GROMACS .gro file of C-alpha atoms in nm:
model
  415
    1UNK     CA    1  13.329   4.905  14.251
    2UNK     CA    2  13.413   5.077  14.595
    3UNK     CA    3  13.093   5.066  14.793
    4UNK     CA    4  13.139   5.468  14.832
    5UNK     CA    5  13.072   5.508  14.474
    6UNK     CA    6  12.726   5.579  14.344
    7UNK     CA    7  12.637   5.438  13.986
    8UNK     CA    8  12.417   5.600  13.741
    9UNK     CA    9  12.403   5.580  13.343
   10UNK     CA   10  12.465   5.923  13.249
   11UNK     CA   11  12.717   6.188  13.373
   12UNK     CA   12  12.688   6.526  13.172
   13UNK     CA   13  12.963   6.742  13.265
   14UNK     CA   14  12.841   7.091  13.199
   15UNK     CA   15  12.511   7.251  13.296
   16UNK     CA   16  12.476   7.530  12.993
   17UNK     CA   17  12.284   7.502  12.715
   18UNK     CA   18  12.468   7.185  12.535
   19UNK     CA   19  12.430   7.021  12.906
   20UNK     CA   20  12.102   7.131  12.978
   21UNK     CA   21  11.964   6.976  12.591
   22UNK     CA   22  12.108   6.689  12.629
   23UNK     CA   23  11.938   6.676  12.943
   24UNK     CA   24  11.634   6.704  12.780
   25UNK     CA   25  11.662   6.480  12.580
   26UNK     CA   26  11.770   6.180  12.836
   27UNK     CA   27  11.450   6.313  13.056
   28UNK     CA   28  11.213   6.275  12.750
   29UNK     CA   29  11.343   5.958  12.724
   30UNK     CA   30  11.335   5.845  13.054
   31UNK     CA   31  11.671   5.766  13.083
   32UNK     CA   32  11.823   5.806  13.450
   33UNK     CA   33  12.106   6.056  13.438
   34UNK     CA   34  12.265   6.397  13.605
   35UNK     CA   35  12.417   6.686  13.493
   36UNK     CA   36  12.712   6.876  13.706
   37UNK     CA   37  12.731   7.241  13.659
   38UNK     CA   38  13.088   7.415  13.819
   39UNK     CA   39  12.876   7.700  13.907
   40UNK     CA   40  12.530   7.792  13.710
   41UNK     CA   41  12.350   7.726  13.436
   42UNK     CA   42  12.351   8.104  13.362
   43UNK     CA   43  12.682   8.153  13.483
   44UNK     CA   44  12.890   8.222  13.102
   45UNK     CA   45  12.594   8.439  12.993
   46UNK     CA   46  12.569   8.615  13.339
   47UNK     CA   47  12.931   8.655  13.452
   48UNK     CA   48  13.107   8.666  13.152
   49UNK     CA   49  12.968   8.896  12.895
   50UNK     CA   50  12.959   9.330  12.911
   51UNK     CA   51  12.660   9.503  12.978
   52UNK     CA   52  12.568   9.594  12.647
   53UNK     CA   53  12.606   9.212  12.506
   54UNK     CA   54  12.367   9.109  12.239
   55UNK     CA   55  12.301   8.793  12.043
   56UNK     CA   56  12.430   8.839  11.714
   57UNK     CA   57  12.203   8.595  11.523
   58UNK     CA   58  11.832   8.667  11.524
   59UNK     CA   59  11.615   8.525  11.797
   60UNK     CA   60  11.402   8.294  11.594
   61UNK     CA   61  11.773   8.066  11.593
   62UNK     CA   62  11.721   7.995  11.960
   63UNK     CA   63  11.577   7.667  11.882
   64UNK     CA   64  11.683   7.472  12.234
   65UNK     CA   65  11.479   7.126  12.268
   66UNK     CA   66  11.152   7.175  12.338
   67UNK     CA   67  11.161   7.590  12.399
   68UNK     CA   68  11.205   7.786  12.068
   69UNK     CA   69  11.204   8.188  12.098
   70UNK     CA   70  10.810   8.301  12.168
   71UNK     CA   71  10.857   8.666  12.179
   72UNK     CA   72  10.708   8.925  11.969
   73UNK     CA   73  11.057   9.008  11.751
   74UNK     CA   74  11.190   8.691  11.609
   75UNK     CA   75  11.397   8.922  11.382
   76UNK     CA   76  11.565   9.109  11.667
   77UNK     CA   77  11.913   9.029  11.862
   78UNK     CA   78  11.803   8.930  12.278
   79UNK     CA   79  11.987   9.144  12.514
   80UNK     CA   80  12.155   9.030  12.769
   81UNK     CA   81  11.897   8.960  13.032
   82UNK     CA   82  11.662   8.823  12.792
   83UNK     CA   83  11.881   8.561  12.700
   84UNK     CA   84  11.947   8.503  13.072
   85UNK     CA   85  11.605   8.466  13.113
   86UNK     CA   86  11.547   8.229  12.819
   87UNK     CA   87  11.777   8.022  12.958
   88UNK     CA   88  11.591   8.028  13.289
   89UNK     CA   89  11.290   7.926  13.135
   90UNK     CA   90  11.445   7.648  12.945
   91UNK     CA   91  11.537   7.495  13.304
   92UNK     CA   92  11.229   7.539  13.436
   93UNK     CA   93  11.048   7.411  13.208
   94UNK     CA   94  11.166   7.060  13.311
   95UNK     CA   95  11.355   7.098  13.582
   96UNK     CA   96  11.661   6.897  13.490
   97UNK     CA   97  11.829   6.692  13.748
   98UNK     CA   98  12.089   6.955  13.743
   99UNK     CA   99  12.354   6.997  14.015
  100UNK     CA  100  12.512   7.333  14.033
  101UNK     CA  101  12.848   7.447  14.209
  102UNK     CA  102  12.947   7.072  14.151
  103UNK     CA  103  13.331   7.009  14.003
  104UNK     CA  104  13.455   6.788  13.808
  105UNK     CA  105  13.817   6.714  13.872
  106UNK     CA  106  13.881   6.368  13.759
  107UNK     CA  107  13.749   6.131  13.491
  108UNK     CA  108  13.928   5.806  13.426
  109UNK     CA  109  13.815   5.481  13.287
  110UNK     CA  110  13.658   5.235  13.511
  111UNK     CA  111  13.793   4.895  13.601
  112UNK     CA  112  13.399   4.729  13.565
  113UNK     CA  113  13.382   4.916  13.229
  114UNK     CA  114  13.203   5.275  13.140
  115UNK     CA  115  13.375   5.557  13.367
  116UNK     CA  116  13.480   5.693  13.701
  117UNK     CA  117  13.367   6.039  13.777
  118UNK     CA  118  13.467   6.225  14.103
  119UNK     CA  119  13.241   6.550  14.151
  120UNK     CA  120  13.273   6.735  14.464
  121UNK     CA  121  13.490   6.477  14.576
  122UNK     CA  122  13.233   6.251  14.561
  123UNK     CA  123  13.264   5.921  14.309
  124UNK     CA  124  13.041   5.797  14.040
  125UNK     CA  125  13.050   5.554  13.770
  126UNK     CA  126  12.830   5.566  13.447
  127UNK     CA  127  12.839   5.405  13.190
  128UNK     CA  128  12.811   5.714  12.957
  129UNK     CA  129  12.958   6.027  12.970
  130UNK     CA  130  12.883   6.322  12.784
  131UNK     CA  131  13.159   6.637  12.820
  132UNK     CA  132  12.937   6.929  12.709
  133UNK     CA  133  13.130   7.194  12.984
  134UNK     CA  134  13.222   7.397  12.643
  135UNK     CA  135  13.559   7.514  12.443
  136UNK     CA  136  13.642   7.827  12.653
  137UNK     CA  137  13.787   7.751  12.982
  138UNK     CA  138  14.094   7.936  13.017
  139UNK     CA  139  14.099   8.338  12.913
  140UNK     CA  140  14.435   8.378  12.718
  141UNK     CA  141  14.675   8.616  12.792
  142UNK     CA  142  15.023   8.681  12.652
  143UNK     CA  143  15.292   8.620  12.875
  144UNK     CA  144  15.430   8.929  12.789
  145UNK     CA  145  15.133   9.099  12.962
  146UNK     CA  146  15.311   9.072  13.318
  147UNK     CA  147  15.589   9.291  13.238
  148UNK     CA  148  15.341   9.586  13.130
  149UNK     CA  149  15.334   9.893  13.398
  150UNK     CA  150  15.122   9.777  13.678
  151UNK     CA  151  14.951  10.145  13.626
  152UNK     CA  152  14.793  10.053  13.289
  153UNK     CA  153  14.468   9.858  13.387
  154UNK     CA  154  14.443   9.531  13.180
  155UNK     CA  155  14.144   9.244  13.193
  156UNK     CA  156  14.009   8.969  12.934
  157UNK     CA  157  13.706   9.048  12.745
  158UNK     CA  158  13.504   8.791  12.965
  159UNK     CA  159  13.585   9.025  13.262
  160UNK     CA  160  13.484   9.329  13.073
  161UNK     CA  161  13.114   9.492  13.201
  162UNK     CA  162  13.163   9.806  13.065
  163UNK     CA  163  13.310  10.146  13.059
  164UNK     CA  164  13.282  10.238  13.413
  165UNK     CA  165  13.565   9.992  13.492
  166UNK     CA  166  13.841  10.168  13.305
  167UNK     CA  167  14.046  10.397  13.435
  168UNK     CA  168  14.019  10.757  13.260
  169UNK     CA  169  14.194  10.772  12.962
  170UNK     CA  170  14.280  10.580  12.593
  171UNK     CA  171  14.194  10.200  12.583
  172UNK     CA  172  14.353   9.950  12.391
  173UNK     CA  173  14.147   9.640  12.267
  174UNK     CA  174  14.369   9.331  12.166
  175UNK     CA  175  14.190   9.087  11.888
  176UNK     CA  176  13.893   9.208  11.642
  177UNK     CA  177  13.683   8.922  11.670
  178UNK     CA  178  13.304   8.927  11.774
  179UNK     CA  179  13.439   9.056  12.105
  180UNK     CA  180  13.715   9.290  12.022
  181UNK     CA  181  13.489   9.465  11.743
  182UNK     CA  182  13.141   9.509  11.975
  183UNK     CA  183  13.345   9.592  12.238
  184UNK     CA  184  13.561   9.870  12.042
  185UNK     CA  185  13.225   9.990  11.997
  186UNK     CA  186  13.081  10.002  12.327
  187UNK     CA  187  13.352  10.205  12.445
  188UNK     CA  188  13.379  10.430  12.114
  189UNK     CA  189  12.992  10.513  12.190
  190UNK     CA  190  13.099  10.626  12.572
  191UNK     CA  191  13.308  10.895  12.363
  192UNK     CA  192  13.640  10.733  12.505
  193UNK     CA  193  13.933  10.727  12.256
  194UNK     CA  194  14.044  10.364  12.174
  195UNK     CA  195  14.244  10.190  11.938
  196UNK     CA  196  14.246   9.820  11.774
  197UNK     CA  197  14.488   9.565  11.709
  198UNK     CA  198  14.331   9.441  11.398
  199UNK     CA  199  14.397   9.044  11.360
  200UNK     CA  200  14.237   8.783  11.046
  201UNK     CA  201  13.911   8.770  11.188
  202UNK     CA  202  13.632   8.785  10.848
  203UNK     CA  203  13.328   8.994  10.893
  204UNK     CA  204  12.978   8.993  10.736
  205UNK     CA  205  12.742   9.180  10.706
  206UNK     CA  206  12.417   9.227  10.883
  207UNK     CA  207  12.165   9.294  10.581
  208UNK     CA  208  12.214   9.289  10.216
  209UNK     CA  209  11.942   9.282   9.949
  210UNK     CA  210  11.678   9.335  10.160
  211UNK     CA  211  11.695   9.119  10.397
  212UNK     CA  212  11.948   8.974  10.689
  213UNK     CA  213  12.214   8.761  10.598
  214UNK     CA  214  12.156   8.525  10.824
  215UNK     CA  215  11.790   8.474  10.649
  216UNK     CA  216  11.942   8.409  10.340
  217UNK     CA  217  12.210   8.187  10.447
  218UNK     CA  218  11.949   7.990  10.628
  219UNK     CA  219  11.711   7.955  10.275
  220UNK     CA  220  12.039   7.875  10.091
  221UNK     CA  221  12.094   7.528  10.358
  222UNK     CA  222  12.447   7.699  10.524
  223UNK     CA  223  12.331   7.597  10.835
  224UNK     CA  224  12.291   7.231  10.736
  225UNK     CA  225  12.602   7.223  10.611
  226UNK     CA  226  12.768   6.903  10.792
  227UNK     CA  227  13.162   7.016  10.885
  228UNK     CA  228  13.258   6.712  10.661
  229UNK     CA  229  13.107   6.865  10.352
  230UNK     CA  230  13.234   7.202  10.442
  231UNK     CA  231  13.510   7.278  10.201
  232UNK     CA  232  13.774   7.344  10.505
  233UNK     CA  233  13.664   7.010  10.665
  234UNK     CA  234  13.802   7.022  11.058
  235UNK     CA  235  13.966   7.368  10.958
  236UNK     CA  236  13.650   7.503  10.987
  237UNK     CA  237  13.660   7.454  11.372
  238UNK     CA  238  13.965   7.678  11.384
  239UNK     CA  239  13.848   7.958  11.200
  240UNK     CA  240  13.739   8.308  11.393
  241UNK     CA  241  13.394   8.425  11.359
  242UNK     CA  242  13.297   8.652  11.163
  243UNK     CA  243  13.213   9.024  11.326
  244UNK     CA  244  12.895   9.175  11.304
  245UNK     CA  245  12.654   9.320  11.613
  246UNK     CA  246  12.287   9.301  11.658
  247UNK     CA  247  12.318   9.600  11.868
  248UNK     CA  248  12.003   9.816  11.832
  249UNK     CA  249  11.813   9.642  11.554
  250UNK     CA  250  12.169   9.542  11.418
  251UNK     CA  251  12.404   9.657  11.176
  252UNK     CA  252  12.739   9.635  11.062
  253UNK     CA  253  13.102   9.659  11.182
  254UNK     CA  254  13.276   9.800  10.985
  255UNK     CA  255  13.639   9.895  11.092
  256UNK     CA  256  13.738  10.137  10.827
  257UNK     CA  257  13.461  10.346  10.995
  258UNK     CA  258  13.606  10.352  11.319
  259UNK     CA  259  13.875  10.446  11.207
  260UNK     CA  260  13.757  10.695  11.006
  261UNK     CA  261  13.537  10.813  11.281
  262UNK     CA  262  13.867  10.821  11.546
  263UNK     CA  263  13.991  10.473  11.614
  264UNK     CA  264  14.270  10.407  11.619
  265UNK     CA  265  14.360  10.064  11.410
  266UNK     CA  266  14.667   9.874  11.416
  267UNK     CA  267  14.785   9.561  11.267
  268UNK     CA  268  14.776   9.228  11.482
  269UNK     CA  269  14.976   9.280  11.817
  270UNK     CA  270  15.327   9.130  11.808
  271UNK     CA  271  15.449   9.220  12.210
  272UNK     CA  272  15.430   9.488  12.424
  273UNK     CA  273  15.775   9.596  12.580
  274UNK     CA  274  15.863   9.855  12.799
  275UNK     CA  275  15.522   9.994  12.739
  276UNK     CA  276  15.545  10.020  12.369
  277UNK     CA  277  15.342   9.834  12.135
  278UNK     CA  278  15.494   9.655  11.810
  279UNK     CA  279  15.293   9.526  11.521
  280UNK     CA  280  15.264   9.328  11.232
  281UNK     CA  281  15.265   9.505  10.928
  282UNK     CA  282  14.946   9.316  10.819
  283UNK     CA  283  14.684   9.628  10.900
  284UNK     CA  284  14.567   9.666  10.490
  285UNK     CA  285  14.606   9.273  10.461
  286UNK     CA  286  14.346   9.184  10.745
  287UNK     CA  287  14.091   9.455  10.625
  288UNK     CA  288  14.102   9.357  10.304
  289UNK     CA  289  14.066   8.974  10.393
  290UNK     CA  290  13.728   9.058  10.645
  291UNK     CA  291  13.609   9.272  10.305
  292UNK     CA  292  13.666   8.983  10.083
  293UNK     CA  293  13.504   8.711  10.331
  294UNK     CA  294  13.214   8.991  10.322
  295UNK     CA  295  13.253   9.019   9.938
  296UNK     CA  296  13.260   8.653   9.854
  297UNK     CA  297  12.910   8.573  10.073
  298UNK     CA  298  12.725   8.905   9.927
  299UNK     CA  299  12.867   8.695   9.585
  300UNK     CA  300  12.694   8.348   9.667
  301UNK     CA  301  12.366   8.526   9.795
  302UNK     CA  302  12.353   8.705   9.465
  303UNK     CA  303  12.415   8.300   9.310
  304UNK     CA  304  12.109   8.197   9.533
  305UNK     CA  305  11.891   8.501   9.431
  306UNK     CA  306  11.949   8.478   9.022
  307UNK     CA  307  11.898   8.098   9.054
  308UNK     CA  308  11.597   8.083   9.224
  309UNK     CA  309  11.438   8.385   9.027
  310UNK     CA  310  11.382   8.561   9.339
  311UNK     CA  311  11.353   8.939   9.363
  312UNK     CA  312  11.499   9.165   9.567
  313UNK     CA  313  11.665   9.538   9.567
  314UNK     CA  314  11.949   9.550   9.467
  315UNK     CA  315  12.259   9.723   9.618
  316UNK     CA  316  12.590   9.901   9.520
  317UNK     CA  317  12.975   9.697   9.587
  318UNK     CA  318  13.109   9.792   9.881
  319UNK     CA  319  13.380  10.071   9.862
  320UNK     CA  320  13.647  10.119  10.164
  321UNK     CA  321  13.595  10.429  10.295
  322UNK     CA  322  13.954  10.487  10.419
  323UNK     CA  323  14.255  10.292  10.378
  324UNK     CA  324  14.593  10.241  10.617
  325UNK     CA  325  14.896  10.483  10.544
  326UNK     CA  326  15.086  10.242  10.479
  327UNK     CA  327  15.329  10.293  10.818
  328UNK     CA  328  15.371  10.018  11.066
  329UNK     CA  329  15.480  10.265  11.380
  330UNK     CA  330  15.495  10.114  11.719
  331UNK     CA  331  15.259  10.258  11.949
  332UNK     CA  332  15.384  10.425  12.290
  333UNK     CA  333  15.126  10.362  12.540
  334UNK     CA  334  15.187  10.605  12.772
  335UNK     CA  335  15.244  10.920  12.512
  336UNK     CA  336  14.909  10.737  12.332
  337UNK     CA  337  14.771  10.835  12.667
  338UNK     CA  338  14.637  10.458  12.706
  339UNK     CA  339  14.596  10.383  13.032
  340UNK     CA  340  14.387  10.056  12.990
  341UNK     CA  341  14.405   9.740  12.780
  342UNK     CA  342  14.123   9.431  12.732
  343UNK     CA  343  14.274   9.122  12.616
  344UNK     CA  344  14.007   9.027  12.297
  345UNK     CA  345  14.206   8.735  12.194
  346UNK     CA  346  13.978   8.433  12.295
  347UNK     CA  347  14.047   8.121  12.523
  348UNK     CA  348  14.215   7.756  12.554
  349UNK     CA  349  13.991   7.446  12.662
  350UNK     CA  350  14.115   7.282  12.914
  351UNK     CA  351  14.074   6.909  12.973
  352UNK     CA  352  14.374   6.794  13.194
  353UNK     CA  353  14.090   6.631  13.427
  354UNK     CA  354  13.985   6.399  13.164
  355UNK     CA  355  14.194   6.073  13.161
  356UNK     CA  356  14.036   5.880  12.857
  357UNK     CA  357  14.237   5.819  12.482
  358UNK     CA  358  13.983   6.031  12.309
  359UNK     CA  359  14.287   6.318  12.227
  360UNK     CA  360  14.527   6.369  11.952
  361UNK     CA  361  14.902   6.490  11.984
  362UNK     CA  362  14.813   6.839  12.008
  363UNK     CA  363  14.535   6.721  12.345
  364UNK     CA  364  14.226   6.844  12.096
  365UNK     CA  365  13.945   6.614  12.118
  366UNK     CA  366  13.860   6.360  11.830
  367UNK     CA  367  13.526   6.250  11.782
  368UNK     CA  368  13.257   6.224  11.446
  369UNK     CA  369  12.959   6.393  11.514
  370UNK     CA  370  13.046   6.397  11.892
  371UNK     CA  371  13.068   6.041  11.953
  372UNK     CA  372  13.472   5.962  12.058
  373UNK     CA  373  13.637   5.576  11.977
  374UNK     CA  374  13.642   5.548  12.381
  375UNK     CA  375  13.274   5.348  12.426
  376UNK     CA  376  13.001   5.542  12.591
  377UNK     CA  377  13.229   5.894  12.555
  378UNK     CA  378  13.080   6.216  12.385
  379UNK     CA  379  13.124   6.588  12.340
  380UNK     CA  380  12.864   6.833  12.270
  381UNK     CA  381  12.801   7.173  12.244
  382UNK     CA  382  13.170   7.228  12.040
  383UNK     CA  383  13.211   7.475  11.757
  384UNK     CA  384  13.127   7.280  11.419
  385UNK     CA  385  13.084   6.964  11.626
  386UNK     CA  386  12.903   6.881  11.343
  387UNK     CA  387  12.702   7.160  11.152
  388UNK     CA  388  12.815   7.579  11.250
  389UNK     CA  389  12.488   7.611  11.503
  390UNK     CA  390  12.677   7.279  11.690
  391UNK     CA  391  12.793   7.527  11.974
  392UNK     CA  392  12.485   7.765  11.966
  393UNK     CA  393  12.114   7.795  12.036
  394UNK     CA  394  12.026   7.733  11.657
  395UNK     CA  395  12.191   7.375  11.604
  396UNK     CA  396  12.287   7.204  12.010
  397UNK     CA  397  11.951   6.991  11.992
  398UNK     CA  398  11.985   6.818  11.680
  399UNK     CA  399  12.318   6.733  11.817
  400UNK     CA  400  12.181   6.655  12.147
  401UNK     CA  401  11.920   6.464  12.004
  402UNK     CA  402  12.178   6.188  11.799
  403UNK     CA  403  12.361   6.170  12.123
  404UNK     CA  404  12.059   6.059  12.296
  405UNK     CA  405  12.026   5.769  12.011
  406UNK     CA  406  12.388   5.727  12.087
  407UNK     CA  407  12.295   5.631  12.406
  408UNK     CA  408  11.977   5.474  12.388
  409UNK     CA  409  12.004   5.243  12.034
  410UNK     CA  410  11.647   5.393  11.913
  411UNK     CA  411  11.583   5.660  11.697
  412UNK     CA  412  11.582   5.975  11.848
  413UNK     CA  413  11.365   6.263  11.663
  414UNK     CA  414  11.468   6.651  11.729
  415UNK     CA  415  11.258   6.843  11.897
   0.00000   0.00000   0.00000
């Protein structure tokens, strides 16, 4: 070991919540350790979502170790500054040996066993290291997007605050996931006409029977569901969230409405060239699929309620309230009178620091339940890691927890 190094038994890359539980754990076990942030522990939820952002799962989900929601509306969505601020209060409440504005550029395995770790420039070797620095490093962007007009205004969803930033004039949102759907309505609300490129993401929705989904998902075990019992096994990792908003108490998306209401909706973006938009003729396929997805859960709720005896209102099938013409016409941006477009279409993670075999042929990570086949090497914090609340408030601890008995060879209980 080079006598500039500094050793230490735990490295967690990554200083949001997945960092910051683990954390908790290793401190409630007294286990000597440090966590390097790239910038702050707030930073995604600060710098990176709109104005308007909302959780879209209820607050009594936010189950980090230690610090479950306290408010007074456990069935309500947090804002955007309350979640900052539950996140705050998470940190201080014991004060993590947490090093912020600290990079990690290089990880490789270590010649006296465990790994070497340069942060800052700096070197370290531990003996465990836990990557918990997330799935969403680099925004994507077609390449085709360079070649657009330099006069039509384009930025990722993650740079997005809110209205204000567009130039006057029609908007065009790329990808109807969580982001592309809420923020479709954020700008619909500011009275701004805006049109969709509808992709295969599902959607749910926010109450049926009485209650909200998520409640009865919750009583019918979904969220214990391990991703090796779920019935697309690793798939399920790949698959797009469903949309759904807990904007203002919380309700549903529903796209048909927009467009009934003035959106304009489009099937999933092919290229943009020489300012004209070409599509997929997929528009009535995708909205069918989300309605299905939406369909099929309403379907295993209704299971859940007859079997258990349980009762509760009842409610009318879902009928589309407007359907595609049936045309697939490319969209001119400029005659469309678009003179912005936000990229909805998600991000790549990005691991080219990390020089350990724990990656397949297409560079994804391969672990079982976060633990990799390289000793002493873990992820956390990763969609379906191992349950569906794996990569949010609702389900990081328990994960965070087995890592700590990873680390530690003694049972460790979840907080």
């Amino acid at each position: 070991m080079s006598q500039s190094e500094k050793s230490i038994p735990v490295i967690i890359v990554g200083g949001g919540q997945a960092g910051l539980s683990m954390s908790w754990y290793l401190c409630r076990e007294q286990v000597e350790h440090i966590v390097f942030e790239a910038k702050t522990a707030c930073h995604s939820w600060e710098d990176e979502r709109w104005d308007n952002f909302c959780l879209v799962t209820p607050n009594w989900q936010c189950k980090l170790p230690g610090h479950p929601y306290k408010g007074n509306d456990p069935n309500g969505f947090m804002v955007k500054q309350e979640i900052i601020d539950y996140v705050q209060e998470f940190v201080t409440s014991f004060n993590p040996p947490l090093h912020e504005n600290t990079v990690v550029t290089s990880i490789t395995r270590h010649e006296d066993g465990g790994y070497r770790v340069v942060a800052n420039g700096a070197l370290w070797h531990a003996k465990h290291v836990v990557i918990a620095s997330g799935a969403y490093q680099d925004a994507v962007i077609p390449g085709y997007a360079s070649a657009i007009d330099p006069s039509i205004f384009q930025i990722h969803s993650q740079d997005y605050r809110n209205v204000s930033q567009l130039p006057q004039g029609a908007v065009l949102v790329v990808g109807s996931g969580q982001s592309g759907a809420q923020i479709v309505e954020d700008i619909f609300l500011e009275k701004r006409k805006v049109h969709l490129c509808v992709g295969s993401a599902p959607r749910v929705s926010r109450f049926y029977r009485g209650r909200d989904v998520v409640d009865w998902l919750a009583d019918m075990n979904f969220y214990d569901l391990t991703v090796d019992k779920h019935p697309l096994r690793d798939g399920a990792r790949d698959k797009t969230n469903h949309y759904v908003t807990g904007r203002n108490g919380g309700h549903d998306l529903d796209l048909r409405l927009f467009a009934k209401e003035g959106v304009g909706l489009h099937g999933t973006l092919e290229t943009i060239r020489d300012e004209v938009a070409h599509f997929r003729p997929d528009l009535k396929e995708n909205l069918d699929d989300a309605d299905k997805t939406n369909a099929d859960i309403k379907k295993s709720i209704d299971a859940y309620i007859t079997r258990e005896g349980i009762i509760a209102p009842t409610e009318m099938p879902y009928v589309p309230m407007w359907e595609p013409n049936g045309n697939n016409t490319p969209l001119d941006l400029k005659a469309a009178g678009i003179t912005s477009i936000i990229w909805c279409i998600g991000f790549r993670p990005d691991y080219r620091w990390i020089d350990v075999p724990v990656f397949n042929g297409a560079n994804k990570p391969v672990w079982h339940r976060g633990v990799t086949d390289a000793p002493g090497f873990y992820f956390l914090g990763l969609p379906w890691l191992h349950t569906w609340g794996s990569g949010r408030f609702s389900g990081v601890s328990r994960d965070a927890a087995w890592l700590t008995s990873q680390i530690t060879g003694r049972n460790v209980p979840v907080a």
